[in-house]
Amino acid sequence: MAISREQEEILIKKSIEAAPGAYVPYSDFHVGACVLGEDGNFYTGFNIENVSYGATTCGEQAAVISMLTNSSCRKIKALAVAAGNSCDSMPCGICRQFLCEFVESPEVPIYSVAMDGRYMVKPFSEVMPYAFMNFEKDGTDK
Ligand code: THU
Protein backbone atom coordinates (compact mmCIF):
# COMPACT_ATOMS: atom_id res chain seq x y z
CA MET A 1 0.00 0.00 0.00
CA ALA A 2 2.88 2.34 0.77
CA ILE A 3 4.32 4.28 -2.12
CA SER A 4 8.01 4.22 -3.03
CA ARG A 5 10.44 6.96 -2.06
CA GLU A 6 10.73 7.89 -5.73
CA GLN A 7 6.95 8.16 -6.13
CA GLU A 8 6.81 10.28 -2.97
CA GLU A 9 9.42 12.69 -4.33
CA ILE A 10 7.61 13.06 -7.66
CA LEU A 11 4.24 13.54 -5.94
CA ILE A 12 5.59 16.29 -3.70
CA LYS A 13 7.46 18.05 -6.52
CA LYS A 14 4.45 17.99 -8.84
CA SER A 15 2.13 19.40 -6.16
CA ILE A 16 4.51 22.33 -5.65
CA GLU A 17 4.88 22.88 -9.39
CA ALA A 18 1.09 22.96 -9.88
CA ALA A 19 0.49 25.79 -7.39
CA PRO A 20 1.62 28.81 -9.49
CA GLY A 21 -1.02 27.99 -12.12
CA ALA A 22 -3.88 28.48 -9.67
CA TYR A 23 -6.64 30.91 -10.67
CA VAL A 24 -6.94 32.87 -7.42
CA PRO A 25 -7.96 36.52 -8.07
CA TYR A 26 -9.90 36.69 -4.77
CA SER A 27 -7.72 35.00 -2.15
CA ASP A 28 -4.31 35.00 -3.87
CA PHE A 29 -3.85 31.67 -2.03
CA HIS A 30 -2.25 29.23 -4.47
CA VAL A 31 -2.97 25.56 -3.87
CA GLY A 32 -1.29 22.87 -5.97
CA ALA A 33 -2.22 19.21 -5.72
CA CYS A 34 -1.07 15.93 -7.16
CA VAL A 35 -2.67 12.52 -7.10
CA LEU A 36 -0.90 9.22 -7.68
CA GLY A 37 -3.42 6.94 -9.35
CA GLU A 38 -3.60 3.19 -8.98
CA ASP A 39 -2.42 3.13 -12.61
CA GLY A 40 0.95 4.58 -11.52
CA ASN A 41 0.37 7.93 -13.20
CA PHE A 42 0.44 11.37 -11.60
CA TYR A 43 -2.38 13.87 -12.05
CA THR A 44 -2.14 17.50 -11.00
CA GLY A 45 -4.59 20.28 -10.28
CA PHE A 46 -4.90 23.68 -8.64
CA ASN A 47 -7.63 25.78 -7.10
CA ILE A 48 -9.92 27.70 -9.42
CA GLU A 49 -11.86 30.56 -7.81
CA ASN A 50 -15.10 32.20 -8.84
CA VAL A 51 -16.69 35.58 -8.22
CA SER A 52 -19.47 33.58 -6.59
CA TYR A 53 -17.05 32.26 -3.97
CA GLY A 54 -18.94 29.02 -3.26
CA ALA A 55 -18.40 27.96 -6.87
CA THR A 56 -14.64 27.67 -6.22
CA THR A 57 -12.96 24.36 -7.01
CA CYS A 58 -10.22 23.28 -4.60
CA GLY A 59 -6.84 22.09 -5.84
CA GLU A 60 -7.38 18.56 -4.50
CA GLN A 61 -10.68 18.20 -6.33
CA ALA A 62 -9.12 19.52 -9.52
CA ALA A 63 -6.35 16.88 -9.31
CA VAL A 64 -8.84 14.07 -8.76
CA ILE A 65 -11.05 15.35 -11.58
CA SER A 66 -7.98 15.38 -13.82
CA MET A 67 -7.40 11.68 -13.03
CA LEU A 68 -11.04 10.83 -13.65
CA THR A 69 -11.33 12.72 -16.91
CA ASN A 70 -7.95 11.84 -18.41
CA SER A 71 -7.81 8.15 -17.59
CA SER A 72 -9.92 5.16 -16.70
CA CYS A 73 -8.27 5.10 -13.27
CA ARG A 74 -10.75 5.44 -10.40
CA LYS A 75 -8.54 4.86 -7.36
CA ILE A 76 -6.09 7.13 -5.57
CA LYS A 77 -2.90 5.67 -4.05
CA ALA A 78 -1.61 8.97 -2.60
CA LEU A 79 -2.36 12.68 -2.65
CA ALA A 80 -0.21 15.74 -1.97
CA VAL A 81 -1.48 19.26 -1.42
CA ALA A 82 0.99 22.16 -1.53
CA ALA A 83 0.25 25.65 -0.24
CA GLY A 84 1.90 28.35 1.83
CA ASN A 85 5.01 28.22 3.95
CA SER A 86 4.16 25.50 6.42
CA CYS A 87 2.94 21.94 6.25
CA ASP A 88 -0.51 22.62 7.64
CA SER A 89 -2.73 22.77 4.56
CA MET A 90 -4.74 19.59 4.70
CA PRO A 91 -7.78 19.04 2.44
CA CYS A 92 -10.88 20.98 3.54
CA GLY A 93 -13.98 19.15 4.75
CA ILE A 94 -15.63 19.10 1.35
CA CYS A 95 -12.45 17.73 -0.26
CA ARG A 96 -12.21 15.04 2.43
CA GLN A 97 -15.70 13.79 1.57
CA PHE A 98 -14.90 14.04 -2.15
CA LEU A 99 -11.75 11.96 -1.59
CA CYS A 100 -13.75 9.29 0.30
CA GLU A 101 -15.20 8.18 -2.99
CA PHE A 102 -11.84 7.52 -4.65
CA VAL A 103 -9.15 6.61 -2.07
CA GLU A 104 -8.15 2.99 -2.53
CA SER A 105 -7.99 2.31 1.23
CA PRO A 106 -8.02 4.10 4.61
CA GLU A 107 -4.19 3.93 4.62
CA VAL A 108 -3.77 6.17 1.57
CA PRO A 109 -1.10 8.76 2.50
CA ILE A 110 -2.14 12.41 2.40
CA TYR A 111 0.80 14.82 2.19
CA SER A 112 0.59 18.43 3.31
CA VAL A 113 3.47 20.16 1.55
CA ALA A 114 5.06 23.57 2.15
CA MET A 115 6.28 25.41 -0.93
CA ASP A 116 9.90 24.81 0.16
CA GLY A 117 9.36 21.04 0.03
CA ARG A 118 8.91 20.24 3.73
CA TYR A 119 5.95 18.00 4.35
CA MET A 120 3.75 16.25 6.87
CA VAL A 121 2.05 12.97 5.96
CA LYS A 122 -1.00 11.32 7.53
CA PRO A 123 -3.09 8.30 6.57
CA PHE A 124 -6.50 9.18 5.14
CA SER A 125 -8.16 7.45 8.11
CA GLU A 126 -6.61 10.06 10.39
CA VAL A 127 -7.53 12.96 8.11
CA MET A 128 -11.12 11.70 7.80
CA PRO A 129 -12.07 9.54 10.80
CA TYR A 130 -15.47 7.84 10.88
CA ALA A 131 -15.80 8.54 7.17
CA PHE A 132 -18.99 7.85 5.25
CA MET A 133 -17.53 5.69 2.52
CA ASN A 134 -17.82 2.38 0.74
CA PHE A 135 -14.66 0.32 0.20
CA GLU A 136 -16.70 -2.48 -1.37
CA LYS A 137 -17.20 -0.47 -4.51
CA ASP A 138 -14.78 -1.24 -7.36
CA GLY A 139 -15.06 2.13 -9.05
CA THR A 140 -16.97 0.99 -12.10
CA ASP A 141 -20.41 2.29 -13.06
CA LYS A 142 -22.35 -0.91 -12.37
N1 THU B 1 -8.55 25.64 -1.03
C1 THU B 1 -8.11 24.51 -1.67
O1 THU B 1 -7.76 24.56 -2.85
N2 THU B 1 -8.07 23.36 -0.97
C2 THU B 1 -8.47 23.22 0.33
O2 THU B 1 -8.48 22.11 0.84
C3 THU B 1 -8.88 24.39 1.08
C4 THU B 1 -8.98 25.67 0.34
C5 THU B 1 -8.58 26.90 -1.78
C6 THU B 1 -9.96 27.45 -2.00
C7 THU B 1 -9.68 28.92 -2.19
O3 THU B 1 -9.37 29.14 -3.56
C8 THU B 1 -8.42 29.18 -1.38
O4 THU B 1 -7.88 27.90 -1.08
C9 THU B 1 -8.66 29.93 -0.09
O5 THU B 1 -9.62 29.30 0.68
XYZ file of N, CA, C and O and ligand atoms in Angstrom:
584
model
N 0.828 -1.206 0.000
C 0.000 0.000 0.000
C 0.867 1.263 0.000
O 0.538 2.262 -0.613
N 2.005 1.162 0.698
C 2.881 2.340 0.774
C 3.455 2.654 -0.605
O 3.630 1.758 -1.431
N 3.739 3.905 -0.837
C 4.320 4.276 -2.123
C 5.836 4.334 -1.973
O 6.360 4.435 -0.863
N 6.544 4.245 -3.097
C 8.008 4.222 -3.028
C 8.530 5.633 -2.740
O 7.827 6.628 -2.922
N 9.793 5.669 -2.332
C 10.440 6.962 -2.057
C 10.468 7.812 -3.335
O 10.248 9.029 -3.296
N 10.690 7.165 -4.454
C 10.731 7.893 -5.734
C 9.351 8.477 -6.070
O 9.232 9.633 -6.466
N 8.313 7.671 -5.869
C 6.946 8.161 -6.130
C 6.611 9.335 -5.199
O 5.987 10.310 -5.615
N 7.057 9.213 -3.947
C 6.814 10.282 -2.969
C 7.461 11.589 -3.433
O 6.838 12.657 -3.387
N 8.706 11.487 -3.880
C 9.422 12.693 -4.331
C 8.725 13.340 -5.526
O 8.587 14.564 -5.592
N 8.289 12.517 -6.469
C 7.605 13.055 -7.657
C 6.290 13.713 -7.254
O 5.961 14.819 -7.693
N 5.543 13.027 -6.399
C 4.238 13.535 -5.943
C 4.389 14.921 -5.302
O 3.640 15.862 -5.625
N 5.366 15.037 -4.424
C 5.589 16.293 -3.703
C 6.019 17.392 -4.678
O 5.489 18.509 -4.662
N 6.959 17.070 -5.547
C 7.458 18.047 -6.517
C 6.329 18.529 -7.432
O 6.166 19.730 -7.667
N 5.526 17.609 -7.912
C 4.446 17.988 -8.839
C 3.384 18.836 -8.149
O 2.790 19.721 -8.769
N 3.127 18.579 -6.870
C 2.127 19.396 -6.164
C 2.630 20.834 -6.041
O 1.863 21.789 -6.232
N 3.920 20.984 -5.762
C 4.506 22.328 -5.652
C 4.473 23.024 -7.015
O 4.098 24.201 -7.123
N 4.827 22.293 -8.041
C 4.881 22.880 -9.387
C 3.506 23.288 -9.906
O 3.399 24.165 -10.764
N 2.451 22.641 -9.398
C 1.092 22.955 -9.877
C 0.577 24.274 -9.292
O -0.264 24.943 -9.914
N 1.061 24.648 -8.108
C 0.494 25.792 -7.388
C 0.505 27.123 -8.158
O -0.505 27.846 -8.147
N 1.597 27.487 -8.832
C 1.615 28.812 -9.492
C 0.525 28.984 -10.545
O 0.133 30.108 -10.838
N 0.018 27.886 -11.095
C -1.019 27.987 -12.124
C -2.397 28.320 -11.589
O -3.319 28.616 -12.365
N -2.561 28.286 -10.272
C -3.885 28.484 -9.669
C -4.539 29.788 -10.125
O -3.865 30.808 -10.304
N -5.859 29.716 -10.306
C -6.636 30.914 -10.673
C -7.242 31.459 -9.375
O -8.253 30.955 -8.882
N -6.565 32.435 -8.778
C -6.938 32.872 -7.424
C -7.035 34.402 -7.304
O -6.369 35.009 -6.463
N -7.880 35.052 -8.126
C -7.959 36.521 -8.072
C -8.556 37.048 -6.771
O -8.380 38.232 -6.460
N -9.233 36.204 -5.986
C -9.903 36.692 -4.769
C -9.087 36.465 -3.510
O -8.990 37.346 -2.660
N -8.492 35.285 -3.376
C -7.716 35.000 -2.153
C -6.217 35.157 -2.361
O -5.477 35.312 -1.395
N -5.751 35.045 -3.573
C -4.313 34.998 -3.867
C -3.629 33.848 -3.110
O -2.433 33.900 -2.836
N -4.390 32.831 -2.742
C -3.849 31.668 -2.035
C -3.736 30.516 -3.031
O -4.737 29.911 -3.422
N -2.494 30.247 -3.438
C -2.248 29.227 -4.466
C -2.178 27.834 -3.846
O -1.359 27.600 -2.955
N -3.003 26.942 -4.337
C -2.973 25.556 -3.867
C -2.668 24.650 -5.060
O -3.388 24.664 -6.068
N -1.609 23.865 -4.938
C -1.294 22.868 -5.965
C -1.553 21.490 -5.385
O -1.386 21.269 -4.182
N -1.968 20.567 -6.214
C -2.219 19.214 -5.717
C -1.784 18.202 -6.754
O -1.755 18.485 -7.958
N -1.434 17.021 -6.252
C -1.070 15.927 -7.158
C -1.583 14.614 -6.582
O -1.481 14.370 -5.381
N -2.148 13.825 -7.456
C -2.672 12.516 -7.099
C -1.819 11.455 -7.792
O -1.471 11.612 -8.964
N -1.482 10.409 -7.047
C -0.899 9.219 -7.676
C -2.034 8.213 -7.843
O -2.641 7.772 -6.849
N -2.343 7.895 -9.076
C -3.418 6.939 -9.345
C -2.936 5.507 -9.187
O -1.725 5.230 -9.199
N -3.898 4.629 -9.052
C -3.597 3.189 -8.975
C -2.899 2.710 -10.251
O -2.209 1.688 -10.263
N -3.054 3.476 -11.325
C -2.420 3.133 -12.605
C -0.948 3.547 -12.652
O -0.279 3.356 -13.660
N -0.455 4.174 -11.573
C 0.947 4.579 -11.517
C 1.225 5.941 -12.115
O 2.374 6.401 -12.092
N 0.187 6.595 -12.619
C 0.375 7.928 -13.200
C 0.066 9.031 -12.192
O -0.671 8.816 -11.228
N 0.627 10.205 -12.461
C 0.438 11.371 -11.597
C -0.497 12.356 -12.289
O -0.366 12.590 -13.493
N -1.408 12.921 -11.502
C -2.382 13.871 -12.053
C -2.377 15.115 -11.170
O -2.491 15.010 -9.949
N -2.247 16.275 -11.795
C -2.140 17.502 -11.004
C -3.380 18.383 -11.157
O -4.174 18.234 -12.095
N -3.510 19.304 -10.225
C -4.595 20.276 -10.279
C -4.255 21.467 -9.396
O -3.271 21.430 -8.639
N -5.050 22.509 -9.513
C -4.896 23.684 -8.640
C -6.268 24.278 -8.381
O -7.252 23.908 -9.038
N -6.341 25.196 -7.419
C -7.633 25.784 -7.100
C -8.046 26.812 -8.151
O -7.215 27.512 -8.730
N -9.340 26.842 -8.386
C -9.923 27.700 -9.424
C -11.073 28.466 -8.771
O -12.118 27.875 -8.438
N -10.860 29.767 -8.542
C -11.864 30.556 -7.813
C -12.929 31.122 -8.739
O -12.806 31.092 -9.973
N -13.978 31.642 -8.099
C -15.104 32.196 -8.842
C -15.623 33.414 -8.088
O -15.585 33.451 -6.856
N -16.133 34.377 -8.833
C -16.686 35.580 -8.215
C -17.834 35.219 -7.266
O -18.076 35.918 -6.278
N -18.529 34.141 -7.551
C -19.475 33.576 -6.590
C -18.660 32.561 -5.790
O -18.436 31.423 -6.218
N -18.123 32.990 -4.644
C -17.047 32.256 -3.968
C -17.325 30.758 -3.782
O -16.431 29.932 -3.876
N -18.575 30.429 -3.509
C -18.936 29.024 -3.261
C -18.750 28.141 -4.476
O -18.758 26.911 -4.354
N -18.594 28.741 -5.640
C -18.397 27.961 -6.870
C -16.927 27.617 -7.085
O -16.561 27.017 -8.105
N -16.085 27.971 -6.116
C -14.644 27.674 -6.221
C -14.381 26.164 -6.207
O -15.045 25.425 -5.488
N -13.422 25.759 -7.019
C -12.964 24.358 -7.007
C -11.617 24.304 -6.300
O -10.703 25.069 -6.636
N -11.487 23.428 -5.332
C -10.221 23.283 -4.599
C -9.191 22.531 -5.452
O -9.548 21.749 -6.347
N -7.923 22.748 -5.113
C -6.843 22.085 -5.835
C -6.944 20.568 -5.803
O -6.704 19.893 -6.812
N -7.294 20.027 -4.643
C -7.376 18.564 -4.503
C -8.447 18.003 -5.432
O -8.256 16.967 -6.085
N -9.591 18.676 -5.452
C -10.675 18.199 -6.326
C -10.244 18.270 -7.785
O -10.541 17.363 -8.574
N -9.556 19.357 -8.133
C -9.119 19.516 -9.523
C -8.173 18.374 -9.919
O -8.251 17.853 -11.039
N -7.290 17.975 -9.004
C -6.349 16.884 -9.313
C -7.091 15.563 -9.494
O -6.791 14.793 -10.412
N -8.067 15.313 -8.634
C -8.838 14.065 -8.761
C -9.660 14.086 -10.046
O -9.736 13.078 -10.775
N -10.254 15.232 -10.343
C -11.045 15.345 -11.579
C -10.147 15.132 -12.799
O -10.553 14.505 -13.781
N -8.924 15.593 -12.727
C -7.983 15.375 -13.819
C -7.744 13.872 -14.025
O -7.730 13.379 -15.161
N -7.568 13.144 -12.918
C -7.397 11.683 -13.030
C -8.631 11.041 -13.662
O -8.523 10.232 -14.587
N -9.796 11.454 -13.174
C -11.040 10.833 -13.647
C -11.300 11.116 -15.121
O -11.801 10.256 -15.843
N -10.986 12.323 -15.545
C -11.330 12.718 -16.907
C -10.264 12.344 -17.934
O -10.565 12.233 -19.118
N -9.022 12.148 -17.467
C -7.946 11.842 -18.411
C -7.511 10.388 -18.421
O -6.550 10.028 -19.106
N -8.187 9.567 -17.638
C -7.812 8.150 -17.589
C -9.034 7.320 -17.210
O -10.090 7.873 -16.890
N -8.841 6.021 -17.187
C -9.922 5.160 -16.704
C -9.674 4.796 -15.247
O -10.392 3.985 -14.661
N -8.620 5.384 -14.657
C -8.271 5.097 -13.268
C -9.297 5.725 -12.325
O -9.658 6.883 -12.469
N -9.725 4.967 -11.340
C -10.752 5.443 -10.399
C -10.289 5.351 -8.946
O -11.080 5.576 -8.039
N -9.031 5.016 -8.730
C -8.542 4.864 -7.363
C -7.264 5.662 -7.119
O -6.329 5.630 -7.934
N -7.228 6.310 -5.963
C -6.085 7.135 -5.566
C -5.181 6.337 -4.628
O -5.649 5.766 -3.642
N -3.870 6.346 -4.926
C -2.897 5.671 -4.048
C -2.242 6.639 -3.069
O -1.748 6.253 -2.019
N -2.199 7.941 -3.467
C -1.612 8.970 -2.602
C -2.029 10.327 -3.135
O -2.323 10.474 -4.324
N -2.040 11.317 -2.234
C -2.359 12.684 -2.651
C -1.454 13.655 -1.905
O -1.181 13.467 -0.715
N -0.977 14.674 -2.618
C -0.209 15.742 -1.969
C -0.886 17.065 -2.264
O -1.354 17.302 -3.382
N -0.933 17.916 -1.245
C -1.478 19.264 -1.420
C -0.422 20.263 -0.950
O 0.102 20.142 0.161
N -0.083 21.206 -1.831
C 0.987 22.161 -1.533
C 0.419 23.569 -1.488
O -0.268 24.015 -2.409
N 0.704 24.260 -0.380
C 0.250 25.647 -0.236
C 1.026 26.298 0.899
O 1.334 25.644 1.901
N 1.346 27.564 0.733
C 1.902 28.347 1.833
C 3.284 27.914 2.281
O 3.979 27.141 1.619
N 3.647 28.407 3.466
C 5.011 28.218 3.948
C 5.154 27.194 5.064
O 6.228 27.014 5.610
N 4.045 26.543 5.407
C 4.156 25.501 6.423
C 3.358 24.288 5.971
O 2.588 24.360 5.024
N 3.569 23.197 6.675
C 2.940 21.937 6.246
C 1.616 21.758 6.972
O 1.394 20.739 7.622
N 0.744 22.723 6.895
C -0.510 22.619 7.641
C -1.746 22.787 6.765
O -2.833 23.014 7.271
N -1.561 22.696 5.442
C -2.726 22.768 4.558
C -3.179 21.356 4.218
O -2.646 20.717 3.322
N -4.138 20.897 4.970
C -4.744 19.593 4.705
C -6.045 19.835 3.936
O -6.608 20.927 4.018
N -6.535 18.848 3.199
C -7.777 19.042 2.441
C -8.924 19.530 3.326
O -9.072 19.090 4.468
N -9.729 20.451 2.792
C -10.877 20.978 3.536
C -11.932 19.885 3.696
O -11.831 18.800 3.097
N -12.952 20.147 4.466
C -13.985 19.149 4.754
C -14.660 18.621 3.498
O -14.919 17.416 3.379
N -14.964 19.528 2.585
C -15.635 19.100 1.348
C -14.701 18.193 0.552
O -15.110 17.145 0.039
N -13.422 18.568 0.462
C -12.454 17.732 -0.263
C -12.314 16.366 0.400
O -12.165 15.346 -0.275
N -12.347 16.330 1.723
C -12.212 15.039 2.429
C -13.340 14.097 2.020
O -13.116 12.916 1.759
N -14.578 14.632 1.981
C -15.699 13.792 1.568
C -15.560 13.389 0.100
O -15.816 12.255 -0.282
N -15.104 14.327 -0.722
C -14.898 14.044 -2.152
C -13.882 12.905 -2.313
O -14.078 11.966 -3.084
N -12.805 12.972 -1.514
C -11.746 11.957 -1.586
C -12.239 10.584 -1.134
O -11.766 9.550 -1.633
N -13.196 10.568 -0.192
C -13.754 9.294 0.304
C -14.167 8.375 -0.833
O -14.039 7.151 -0.738
N -14.668 8.955 -1.872
C -15.196 8.184 -2.991
C -14.092 7.463 -3.772
O -14.352 6.443 -4.403
N -12.881 8.004 -3.720
C -11.839 7.524 -4.647
C -10.565 6.992 -3.999
O -9.725 6.440 -4.708
N -10.363 7.180 -2.685
C -9.148 6.613 -2.070
C -9.227 5.083 -2.103
O -10.293 4.515 -1.892
N -8.104 4.451 -2.369
C -8.154 2.986 -2.526
C -8.276 2.256 -1.193
O -8.709 1.104 -1.155
N -7.868 2.918 -0.096
C -7.988 2.309 1.226
C -7.849 3.402 2.285
O -7.401 4.513 1.974
N -8.170 3.087 3.544
C -8.018 4.103 4.608
C -6.557 4.481 4.845
O -6.271 5.508 5.459
N -5.623 3.649 4.371
C -4.187 3.927 4.616
C -3.582 4.892 3.606
O -2.407 5.267 3.743
N -4.319 5.287 2.611
C -3.765 6.169 1.570
C -3.078 7.381 2.212
O -3.684 8.087 3.016
N -1.800 7.627 1.891
C -1.103 8.759 2.503
C -1.529 10.104 1.903
O -1.625 10.240 0.684
N -1.776 11.057 2.801
C -2.141 12.414 2.398
C -1.010 13.328 2.860
O -0.737 13.443 4.059
N -0.339 13.965 1.900
C 0.805 14.822 2.195
C 0.372 16.274 2.213
O -0.267 16.751 1.270
N 0.746 16.981 3.267
C 0.595 18.429 3.305
C 1.983 19.016 3.087
O 2.892 18.800 3.893
N 2.135 19.745 2.002
C 3.469 20.161 1.552
C 3.614 21.686 1.624
O 2.717 22.423 1.202
N 4.730 22.138 2.183
C 5.056 23.567 2.148
C 5.764 23.845 0.827
O 6.362 22.942 0.234
N 5.709 25.089 0.379
C 6.277 25.406 -0.931
C 7.794 25.200 -0.990
O 8.365 25.124 -2.073
N 8.456 25.088 0.175
C 9.904 24.809 0.161
C 10.198 23.301 0.183
O 11.361 22.898 0.272
N 9.152 22.481 0.136
C 9.360 21.039 0.034
C 9.208 20.260 1.331
O 9.145 19.034 1.319
N 9.153 20.970 2.470
C 8.915 20.240 3.729
C 7.501 19.662 3.690
O 6.631 20.232 3.038
N 7.287 18.573 4.384
C 5.946 17.999 4.350
C 5.591 17.265 5.628
O 6.462 16.899 6.420
N 4.296 17.084 5.803
C 3.746 16.249 6.874
C 2.891 15.216 6.154
O 2.251 15.539 5.156
N 2.878 13.976 6.626
C 2.052 12.969 5.963
C 1.207 12.209 6.991
O 1.688 11.879 8.071
N -0.056 12.021 6.645
C -1.001 11.324 7.531
C -1.819 10.330 6.702
O -2.155 10.621 5.552
N -2.190 9.203 7.299
C -3.088 8.298 6.568
C -4.471 8.934 6.434
O -4.903 9.694 7.312
N -5.172 8.589 5.359
C -6.497 9.180 5.135
C -7.424 8.939 6.326
O -8.220 9.810 6.691
N -7.292 7.776 6.969
C -8.164 7.451 8.107
C -8.010 8.448 9.251
O -8.925 8.651 10.039
N -6.838 9.073 9.344
C -6.614 10.065 10.390
C -7.133 11.438 9.961
O -7.583 12.228 10.776
N -7.050 11.686 8.664
C -7.533 12.960 8.114
C -9.063 12.975 8.127
O -9.682 14.016 8.330
N -9.663 11.810 7.909
C -11.123 11.704 7.803
C -11.618 10.524 8.628
O -11.983 9.476 8.093
N -11.606 10.663 9.986
C -12.071 9.543 10.804
C -13.579 9.363 10.680
O -14.292 10.313 10.365
N -14.031 8.167 10.921
C -15.471 7.839 10.883
C -16.098 8.256 9.552
O -17.206 8.770 9.500
N -15.345 8.061 8.472
C -15.802 8.536 7.165
C -17.010 7.767 6.662
O -17.165 6.569 6.935
N -17.847 8.472 5.927
C -18.986 7.850 5.246
C -18.477 7.421 3.883
O -18.330 8.233 2.967
N -18.127 6.155 3.772
C -17.526 5.692 2.520
C -17.803 4.213 2.305
O -18.254 3.523 3.202
N -17.511 3.753 1.110
C -17.815 2.383 0.741
C -16.621 1.750 0.045
O -16.392 1.973 -1.138
N -15.837 0.952 0.802
C -14.661 0.324 0.198
C -15.015 -0.923 -0.595
O -14.163 -1.533 -1.201
N -16.294 -1.314 -0.589
C -16.701 -2.480 -1.375
C -16.762 -2.151 -2.858
O -16.608 -3.003 -3.713
N -17.010 -0.885 -3.140
C -17.200 -0.470 -4.513
C -15.912 -0.636 -5.313
O -14.837 -0.380 -4.820
N -15.993 -1.055 -6.573
C -14.778 -1.240 -7.364
C -14.529 -0.092 -8.327
O -13.619 -0.135 -9.144
N -15.319 0.930 -8.255
C -15.056 2.132 -9.054
C -15.664 2.102 -10.435
O -15.557 3.057 -11.179
N -16.329 1.010 -10.800
C -16.974 0.993 -12.105
C -18.404 1.495 -11.961
O -18.883 1.717 -10.850
N -19.095 1.653 -13.072
C -20.414 2.292 -13.059
C -21.572 1.313 -12.838
O -22.710 1.687 -12.961
N -21.262 0.060 -12.509
C -22.349 -0.911 -12.371
C -23.312 -0.512 -11.240
O -22.910 0.047 -10.246
N -8.545 25.643 -1.028
C -8.108 24.511 -1.669
O -7.758 24.557 -2.853
N -8.071 23.360 -0.969
C -8.472 23.215 0.326
O -8.482 22.108 0.844
C -8.877 24.386 1.080
C -8.979 25.669 0.342
C -8.584 26.903 -1.775
C -9.962 27.453 -2.000
C -9.677 28.918 -2.185
O -9.366 29.143 -3.565
C -8.418 29.177 -1.382
O -7.876 27.903 -1.082
C -8.664 29.926 -0.090
O -9.617 29.304 0.679
